[in-house]
JSON list of C-alpha atoms in Angstrom, two decimals:
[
{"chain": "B", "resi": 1, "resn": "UNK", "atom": "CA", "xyz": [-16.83, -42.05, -14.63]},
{"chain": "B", "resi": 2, "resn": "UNK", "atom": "CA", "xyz": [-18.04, -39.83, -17.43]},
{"chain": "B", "resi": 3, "resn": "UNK", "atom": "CA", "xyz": [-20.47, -38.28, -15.31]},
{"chain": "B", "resi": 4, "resn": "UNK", "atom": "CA", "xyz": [-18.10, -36.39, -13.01]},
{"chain": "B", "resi": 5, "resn": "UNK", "atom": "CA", "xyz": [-16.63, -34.52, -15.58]},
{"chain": "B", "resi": 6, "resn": "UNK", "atom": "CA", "xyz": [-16.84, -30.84, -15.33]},
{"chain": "B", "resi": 7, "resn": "UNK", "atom": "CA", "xyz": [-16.70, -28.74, -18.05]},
{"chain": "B", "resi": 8, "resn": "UNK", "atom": "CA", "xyz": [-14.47, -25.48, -17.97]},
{"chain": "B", "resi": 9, "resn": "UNK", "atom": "CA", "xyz": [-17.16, -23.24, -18.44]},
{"chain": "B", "resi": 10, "resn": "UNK", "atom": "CA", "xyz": [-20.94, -24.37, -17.40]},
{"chain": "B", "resi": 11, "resn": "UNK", "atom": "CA", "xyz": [-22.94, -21.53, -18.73]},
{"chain": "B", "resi": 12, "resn": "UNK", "atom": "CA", "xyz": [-21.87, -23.29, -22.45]},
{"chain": "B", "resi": 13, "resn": "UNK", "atom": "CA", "xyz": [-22.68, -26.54, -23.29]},
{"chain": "B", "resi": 14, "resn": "UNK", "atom": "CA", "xyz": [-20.50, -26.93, -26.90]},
{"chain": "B", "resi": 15, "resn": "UNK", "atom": "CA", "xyz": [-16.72, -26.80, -25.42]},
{"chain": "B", "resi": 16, "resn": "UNK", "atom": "CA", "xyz": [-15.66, -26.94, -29.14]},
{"chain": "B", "resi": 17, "resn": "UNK", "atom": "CA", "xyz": [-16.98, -23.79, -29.47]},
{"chain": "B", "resi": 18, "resn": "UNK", "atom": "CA", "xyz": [-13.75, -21.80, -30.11]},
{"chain": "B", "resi": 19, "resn": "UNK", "atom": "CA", "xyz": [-14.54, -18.04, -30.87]},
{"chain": "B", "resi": 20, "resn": "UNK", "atom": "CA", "xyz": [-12.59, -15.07, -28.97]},
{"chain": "B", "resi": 21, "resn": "UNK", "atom": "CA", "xyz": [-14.91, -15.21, -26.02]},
{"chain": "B", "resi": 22, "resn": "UNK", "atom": "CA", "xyz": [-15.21, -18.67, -25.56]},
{"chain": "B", "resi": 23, "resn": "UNK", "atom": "CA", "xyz": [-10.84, -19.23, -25.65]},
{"chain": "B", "resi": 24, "resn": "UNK", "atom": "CA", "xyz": [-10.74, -15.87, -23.29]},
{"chain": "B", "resi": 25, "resn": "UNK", "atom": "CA", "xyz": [-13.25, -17.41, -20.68]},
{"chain": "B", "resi": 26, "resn": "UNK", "atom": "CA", "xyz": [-11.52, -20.62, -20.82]},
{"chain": "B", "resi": 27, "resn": "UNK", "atom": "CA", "xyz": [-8.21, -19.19, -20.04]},
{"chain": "B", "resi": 28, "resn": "UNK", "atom": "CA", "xyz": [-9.55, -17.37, -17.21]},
{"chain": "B", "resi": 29, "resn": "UNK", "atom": "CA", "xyz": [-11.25, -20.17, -16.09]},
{"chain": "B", "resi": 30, "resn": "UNK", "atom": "CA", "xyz": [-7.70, -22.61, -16.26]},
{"chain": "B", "resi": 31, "resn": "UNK", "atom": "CA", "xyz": [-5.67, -19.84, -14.69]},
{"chain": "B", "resi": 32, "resn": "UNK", "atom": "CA", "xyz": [-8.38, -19.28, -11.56]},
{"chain": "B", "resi": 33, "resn": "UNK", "atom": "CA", "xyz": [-6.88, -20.75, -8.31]},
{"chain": "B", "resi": 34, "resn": "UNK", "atom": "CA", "xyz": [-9.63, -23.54, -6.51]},
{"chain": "B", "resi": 35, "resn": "UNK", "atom": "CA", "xyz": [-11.84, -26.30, -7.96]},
{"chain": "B", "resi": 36, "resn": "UNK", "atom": "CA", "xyz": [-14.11, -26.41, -9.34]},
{"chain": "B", "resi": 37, "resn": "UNK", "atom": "CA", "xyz": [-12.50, -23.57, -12.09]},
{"chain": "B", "resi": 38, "resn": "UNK", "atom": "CA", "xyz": [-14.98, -20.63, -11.65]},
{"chain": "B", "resi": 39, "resn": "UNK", "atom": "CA", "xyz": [-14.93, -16.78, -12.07]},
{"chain": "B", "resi": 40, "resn": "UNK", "atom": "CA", "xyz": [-17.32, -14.26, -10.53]},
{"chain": "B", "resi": 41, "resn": "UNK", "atom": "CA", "xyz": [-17.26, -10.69, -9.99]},
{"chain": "B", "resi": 42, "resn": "UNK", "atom": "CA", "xyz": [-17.32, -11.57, -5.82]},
{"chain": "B", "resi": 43, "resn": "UNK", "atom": "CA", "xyz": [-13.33, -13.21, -7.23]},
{"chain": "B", "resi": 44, "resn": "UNK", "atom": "CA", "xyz": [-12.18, -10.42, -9.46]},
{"chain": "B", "resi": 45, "resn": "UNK", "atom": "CA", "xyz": [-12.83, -7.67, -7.22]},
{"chain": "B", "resi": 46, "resn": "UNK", "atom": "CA", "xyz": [-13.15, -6.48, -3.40]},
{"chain": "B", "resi": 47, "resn": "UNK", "atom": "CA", "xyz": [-16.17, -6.05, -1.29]},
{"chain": "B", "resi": 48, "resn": "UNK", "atom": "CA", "xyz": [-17.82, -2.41, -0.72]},
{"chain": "B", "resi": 49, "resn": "UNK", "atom": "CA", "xyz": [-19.89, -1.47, 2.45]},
{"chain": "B", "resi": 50, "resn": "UNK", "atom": "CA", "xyz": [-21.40, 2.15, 1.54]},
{"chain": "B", "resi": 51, "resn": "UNK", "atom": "CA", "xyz": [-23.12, 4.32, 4.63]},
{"chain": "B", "resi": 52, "resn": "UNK", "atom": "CA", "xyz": [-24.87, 7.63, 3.97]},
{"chain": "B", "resi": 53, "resn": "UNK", "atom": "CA", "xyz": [-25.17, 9.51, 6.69]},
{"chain": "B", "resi": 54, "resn": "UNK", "atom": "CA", "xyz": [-27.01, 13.52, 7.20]},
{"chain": "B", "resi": 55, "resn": "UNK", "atom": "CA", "xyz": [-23.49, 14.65, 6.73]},
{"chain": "B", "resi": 56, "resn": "UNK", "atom": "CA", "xyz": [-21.13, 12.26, 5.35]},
{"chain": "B", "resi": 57, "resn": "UNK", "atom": "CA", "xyz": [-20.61, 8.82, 3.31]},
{"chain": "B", "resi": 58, "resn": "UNK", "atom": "CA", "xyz": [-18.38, 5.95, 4.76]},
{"chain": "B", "resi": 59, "resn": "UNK", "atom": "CA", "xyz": [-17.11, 3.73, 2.77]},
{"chain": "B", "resi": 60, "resn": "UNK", "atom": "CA", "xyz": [-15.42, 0.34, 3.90]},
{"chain": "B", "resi": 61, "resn": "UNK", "atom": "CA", "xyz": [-13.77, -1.54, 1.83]},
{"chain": "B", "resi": 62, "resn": "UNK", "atom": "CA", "xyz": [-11.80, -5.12, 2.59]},
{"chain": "B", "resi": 63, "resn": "UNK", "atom": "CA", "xyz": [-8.36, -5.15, 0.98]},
{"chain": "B", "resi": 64, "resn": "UNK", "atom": "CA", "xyz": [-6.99, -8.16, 2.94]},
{"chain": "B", "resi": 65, "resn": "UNK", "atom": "CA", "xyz": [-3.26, -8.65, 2.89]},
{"chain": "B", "resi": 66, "resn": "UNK", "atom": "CA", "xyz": [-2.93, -4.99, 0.79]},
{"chain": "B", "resi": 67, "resn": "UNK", "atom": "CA", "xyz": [-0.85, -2.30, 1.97]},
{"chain": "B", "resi": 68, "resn": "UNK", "atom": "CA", "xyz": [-1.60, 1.26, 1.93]},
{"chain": "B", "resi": 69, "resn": "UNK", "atom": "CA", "xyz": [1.72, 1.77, -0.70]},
{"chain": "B", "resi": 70, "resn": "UNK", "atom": "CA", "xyz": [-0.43, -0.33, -2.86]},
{"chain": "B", "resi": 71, "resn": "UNK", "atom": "CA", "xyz": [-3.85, 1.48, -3.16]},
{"chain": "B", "resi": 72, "resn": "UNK", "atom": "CA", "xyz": [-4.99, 4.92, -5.16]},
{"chain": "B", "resi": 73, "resn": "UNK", "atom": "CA", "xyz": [-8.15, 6.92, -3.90]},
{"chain": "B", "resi": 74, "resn": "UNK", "atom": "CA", "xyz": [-9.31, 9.77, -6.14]},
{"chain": "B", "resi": 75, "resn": "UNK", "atom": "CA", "xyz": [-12.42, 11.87, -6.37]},
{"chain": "B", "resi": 76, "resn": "UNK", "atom": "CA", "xyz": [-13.66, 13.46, -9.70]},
{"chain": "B", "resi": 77, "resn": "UNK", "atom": "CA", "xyz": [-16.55, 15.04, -9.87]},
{"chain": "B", "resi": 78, "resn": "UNK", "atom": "CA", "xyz": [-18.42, 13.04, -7.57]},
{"chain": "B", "resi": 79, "resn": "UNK", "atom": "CA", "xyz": [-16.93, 10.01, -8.34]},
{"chain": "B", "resi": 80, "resn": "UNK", "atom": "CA", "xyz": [-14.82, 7.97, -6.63]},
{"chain": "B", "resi": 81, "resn": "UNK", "atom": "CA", "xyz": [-12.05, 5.37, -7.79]},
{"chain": "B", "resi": 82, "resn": "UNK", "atom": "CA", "xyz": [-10.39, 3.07, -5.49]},
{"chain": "B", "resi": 83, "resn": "UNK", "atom": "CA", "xyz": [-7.68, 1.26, -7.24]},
{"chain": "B", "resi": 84, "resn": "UNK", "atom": "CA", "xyz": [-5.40, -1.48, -5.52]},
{"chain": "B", "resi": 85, "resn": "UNK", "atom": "CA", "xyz": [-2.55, -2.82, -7.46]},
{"chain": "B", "resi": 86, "resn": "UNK", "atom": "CA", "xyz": [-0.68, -5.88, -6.12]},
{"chain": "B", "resi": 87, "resn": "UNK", "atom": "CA", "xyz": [2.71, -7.35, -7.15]},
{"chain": "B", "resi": 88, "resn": "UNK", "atom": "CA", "xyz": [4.07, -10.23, -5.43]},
{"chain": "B", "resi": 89, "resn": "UNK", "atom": "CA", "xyz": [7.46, -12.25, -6.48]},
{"chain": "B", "resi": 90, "resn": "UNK", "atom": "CA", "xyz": [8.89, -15.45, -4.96]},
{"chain": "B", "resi": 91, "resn": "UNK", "atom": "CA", "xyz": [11.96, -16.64, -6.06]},
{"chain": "B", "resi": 92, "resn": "UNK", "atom": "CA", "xyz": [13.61, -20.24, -4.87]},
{"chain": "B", "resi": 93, "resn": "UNK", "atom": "CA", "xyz": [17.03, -21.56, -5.45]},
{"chain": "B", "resi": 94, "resn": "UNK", "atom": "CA", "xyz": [17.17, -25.18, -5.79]},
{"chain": "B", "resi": 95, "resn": "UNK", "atom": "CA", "xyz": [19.05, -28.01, -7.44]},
{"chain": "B", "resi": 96, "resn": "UNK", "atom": "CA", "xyz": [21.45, -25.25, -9.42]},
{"chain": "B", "resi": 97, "resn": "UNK", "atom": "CA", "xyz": [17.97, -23.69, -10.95]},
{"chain": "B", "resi": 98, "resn": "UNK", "atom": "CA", "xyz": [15.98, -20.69, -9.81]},
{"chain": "B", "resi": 99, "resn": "UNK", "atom": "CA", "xyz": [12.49, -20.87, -9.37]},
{"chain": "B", "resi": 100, "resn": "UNK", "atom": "CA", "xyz": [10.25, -17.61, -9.59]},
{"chain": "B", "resi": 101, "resn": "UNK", "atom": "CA", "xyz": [6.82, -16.80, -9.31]},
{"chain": "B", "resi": 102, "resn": "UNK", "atom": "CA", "xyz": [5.13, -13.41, -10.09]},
{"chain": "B", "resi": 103, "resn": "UNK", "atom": "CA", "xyz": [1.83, -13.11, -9.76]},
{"chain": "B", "resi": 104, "resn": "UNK", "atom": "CA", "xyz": [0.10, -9.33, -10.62]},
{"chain": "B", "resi": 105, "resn": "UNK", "atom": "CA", "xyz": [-3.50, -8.08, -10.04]},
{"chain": "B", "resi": 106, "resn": "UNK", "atom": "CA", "xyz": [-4.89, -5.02, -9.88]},
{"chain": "B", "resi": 107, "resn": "UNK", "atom": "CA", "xyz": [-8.74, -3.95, -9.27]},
{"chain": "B", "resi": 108, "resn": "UNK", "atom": "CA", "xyz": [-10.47, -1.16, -9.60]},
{"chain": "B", "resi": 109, "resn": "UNK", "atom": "CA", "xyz": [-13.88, 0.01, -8.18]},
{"chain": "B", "resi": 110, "resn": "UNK", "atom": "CA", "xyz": [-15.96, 3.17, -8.71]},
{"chain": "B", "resi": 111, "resn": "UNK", "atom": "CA", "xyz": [-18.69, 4.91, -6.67]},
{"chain": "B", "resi": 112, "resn": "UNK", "atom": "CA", "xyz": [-20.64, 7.88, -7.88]},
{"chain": "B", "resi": 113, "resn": "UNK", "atom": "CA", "xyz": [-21.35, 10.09, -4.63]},
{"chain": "B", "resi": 114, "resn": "UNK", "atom": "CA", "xyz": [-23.40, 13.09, -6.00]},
{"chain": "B", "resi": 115, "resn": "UNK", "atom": "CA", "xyz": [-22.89, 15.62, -3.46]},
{"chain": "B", "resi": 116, "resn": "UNK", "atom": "CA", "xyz": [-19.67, 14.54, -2.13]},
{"chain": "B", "resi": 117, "resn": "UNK", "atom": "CA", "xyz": [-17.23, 17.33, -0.91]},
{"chain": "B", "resi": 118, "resn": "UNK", "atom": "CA", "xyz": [-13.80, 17.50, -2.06]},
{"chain": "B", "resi": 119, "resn": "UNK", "atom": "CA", "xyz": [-12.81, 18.82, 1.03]},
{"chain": "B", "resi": 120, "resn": "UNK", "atom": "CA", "xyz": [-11.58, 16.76, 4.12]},
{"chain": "B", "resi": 121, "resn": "UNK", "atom": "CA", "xyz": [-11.91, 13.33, 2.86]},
{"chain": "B", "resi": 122, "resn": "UNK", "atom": "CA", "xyz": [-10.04, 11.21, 5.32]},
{"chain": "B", "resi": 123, "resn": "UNK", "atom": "CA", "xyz": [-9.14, 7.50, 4.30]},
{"chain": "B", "resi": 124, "resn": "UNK", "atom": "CA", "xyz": [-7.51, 5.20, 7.18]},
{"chain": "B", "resi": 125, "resn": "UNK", "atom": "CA", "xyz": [-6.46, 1.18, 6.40]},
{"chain": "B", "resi": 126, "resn": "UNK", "atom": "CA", "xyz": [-6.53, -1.01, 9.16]},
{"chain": "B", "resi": 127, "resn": "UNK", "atom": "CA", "xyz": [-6.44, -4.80, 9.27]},
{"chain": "B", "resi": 128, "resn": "UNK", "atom": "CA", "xyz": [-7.39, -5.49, 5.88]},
{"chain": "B", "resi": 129, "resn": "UNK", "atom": "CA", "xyz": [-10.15, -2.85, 5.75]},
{"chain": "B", "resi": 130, "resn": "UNK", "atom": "CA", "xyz": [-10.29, 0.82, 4.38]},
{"chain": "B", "resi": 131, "resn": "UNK", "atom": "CA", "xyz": [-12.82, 3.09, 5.59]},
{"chain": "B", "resi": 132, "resn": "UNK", "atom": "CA", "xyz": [-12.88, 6.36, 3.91]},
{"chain": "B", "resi": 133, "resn": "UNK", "atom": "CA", "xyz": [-15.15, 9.43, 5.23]},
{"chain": "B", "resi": 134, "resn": "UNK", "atom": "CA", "xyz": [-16.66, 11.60, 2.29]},
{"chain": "B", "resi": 135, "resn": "UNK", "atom": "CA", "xyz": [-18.57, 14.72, 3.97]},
{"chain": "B", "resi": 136, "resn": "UNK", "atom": "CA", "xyz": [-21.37, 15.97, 1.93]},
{"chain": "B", "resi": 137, "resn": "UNK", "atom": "CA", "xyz": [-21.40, 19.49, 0.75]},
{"chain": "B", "resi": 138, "resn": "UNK", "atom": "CA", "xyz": [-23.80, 21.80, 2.24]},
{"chain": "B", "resi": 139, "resn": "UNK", "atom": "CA", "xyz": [-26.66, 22.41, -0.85]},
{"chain": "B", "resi": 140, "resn": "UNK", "atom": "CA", "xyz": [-27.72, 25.66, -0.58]},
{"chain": "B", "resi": 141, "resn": "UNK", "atom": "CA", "xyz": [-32.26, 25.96, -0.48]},
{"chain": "B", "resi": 142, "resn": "UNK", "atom": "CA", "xyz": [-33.28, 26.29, -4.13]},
{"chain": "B", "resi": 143, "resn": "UNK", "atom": "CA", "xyz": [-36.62, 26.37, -2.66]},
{"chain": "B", "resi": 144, "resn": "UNK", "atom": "CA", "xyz": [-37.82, 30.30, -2.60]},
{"chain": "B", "resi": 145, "resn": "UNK", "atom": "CA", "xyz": [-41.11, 31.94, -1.24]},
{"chain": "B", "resi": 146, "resn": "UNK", "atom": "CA", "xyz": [-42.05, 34.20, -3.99]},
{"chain": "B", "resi": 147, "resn": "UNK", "atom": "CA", "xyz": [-44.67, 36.91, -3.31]},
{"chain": "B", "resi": 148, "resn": "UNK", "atom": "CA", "xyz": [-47.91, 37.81, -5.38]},
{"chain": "B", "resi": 149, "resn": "UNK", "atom": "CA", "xyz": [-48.17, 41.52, -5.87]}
]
């Protein structure tokens, strides 16, 4: 049936459409694991829970199957990077051939925290999630009572 076709990319109608963007979407799109072949931001990257608390952020975020070898946490100037890179190999010896499999991703999220201390910033993975604590710095009162002569 012609009608159950689905085309590698939905948002565009004309699949002969070749130009740069087109070709990289489509190879993206064959390469995706699943079916129907899809890409969304919720697949490329990692979820982010964000508290702010009076004197400190928390921020969870779930890195199943990651290892704490395998993720970088910086803070620069208020911002901070969590980067996870992931490299797995397989390699299977059968029938006098060898069989590998590499498969590489690495992700990258960033999360502007204003008044964010550099100070003390713990971090902690367990089962698939990090939580990192990010206290505050103290602002001093800008606000000042000035007197009329």
């Amino acid at each position: 049936m012609m009608t159950a076709l689905i085309p590698f990319n939905r948002k565009r109608n004309d699949l002969m459409n070749t130009g740069f963007d087109d070709f990289q979407n489509m190879l993206d799109d064959f390469f995706a694991e699943g079916w129907p072949m899809r890409r969304s931001l919720a697949g490329d990257t990692f979820k982010i829970d964000l508290q702010d608390n009076e004197k400190e952020y928390i921020v969870e975020a779930e890195l199943p199957g990651i290892q704490k070898d395998e993720i970088n946490l910086s803070l620069d100037e208020g911002r901070l990077q969590i980067t996870v890179k992931k490299e797995e190999t397989k390699e299977e010896k059968e029938r006098n051939y060898v069989h590998r499999e590499r498969k590489f991703s690495a992700m990258t999220r960033n999360i502007f925290l204003a008044d964010a201390a550099s100070d003390d910033i713990k971090a902690k993975l367990n089962e698939g999630v990090l939580t990192i604590t990010v206290p505050k710095q103290v602002k001093p009162e800008l606000t000042k009572q000035i007197e009329i002569e």
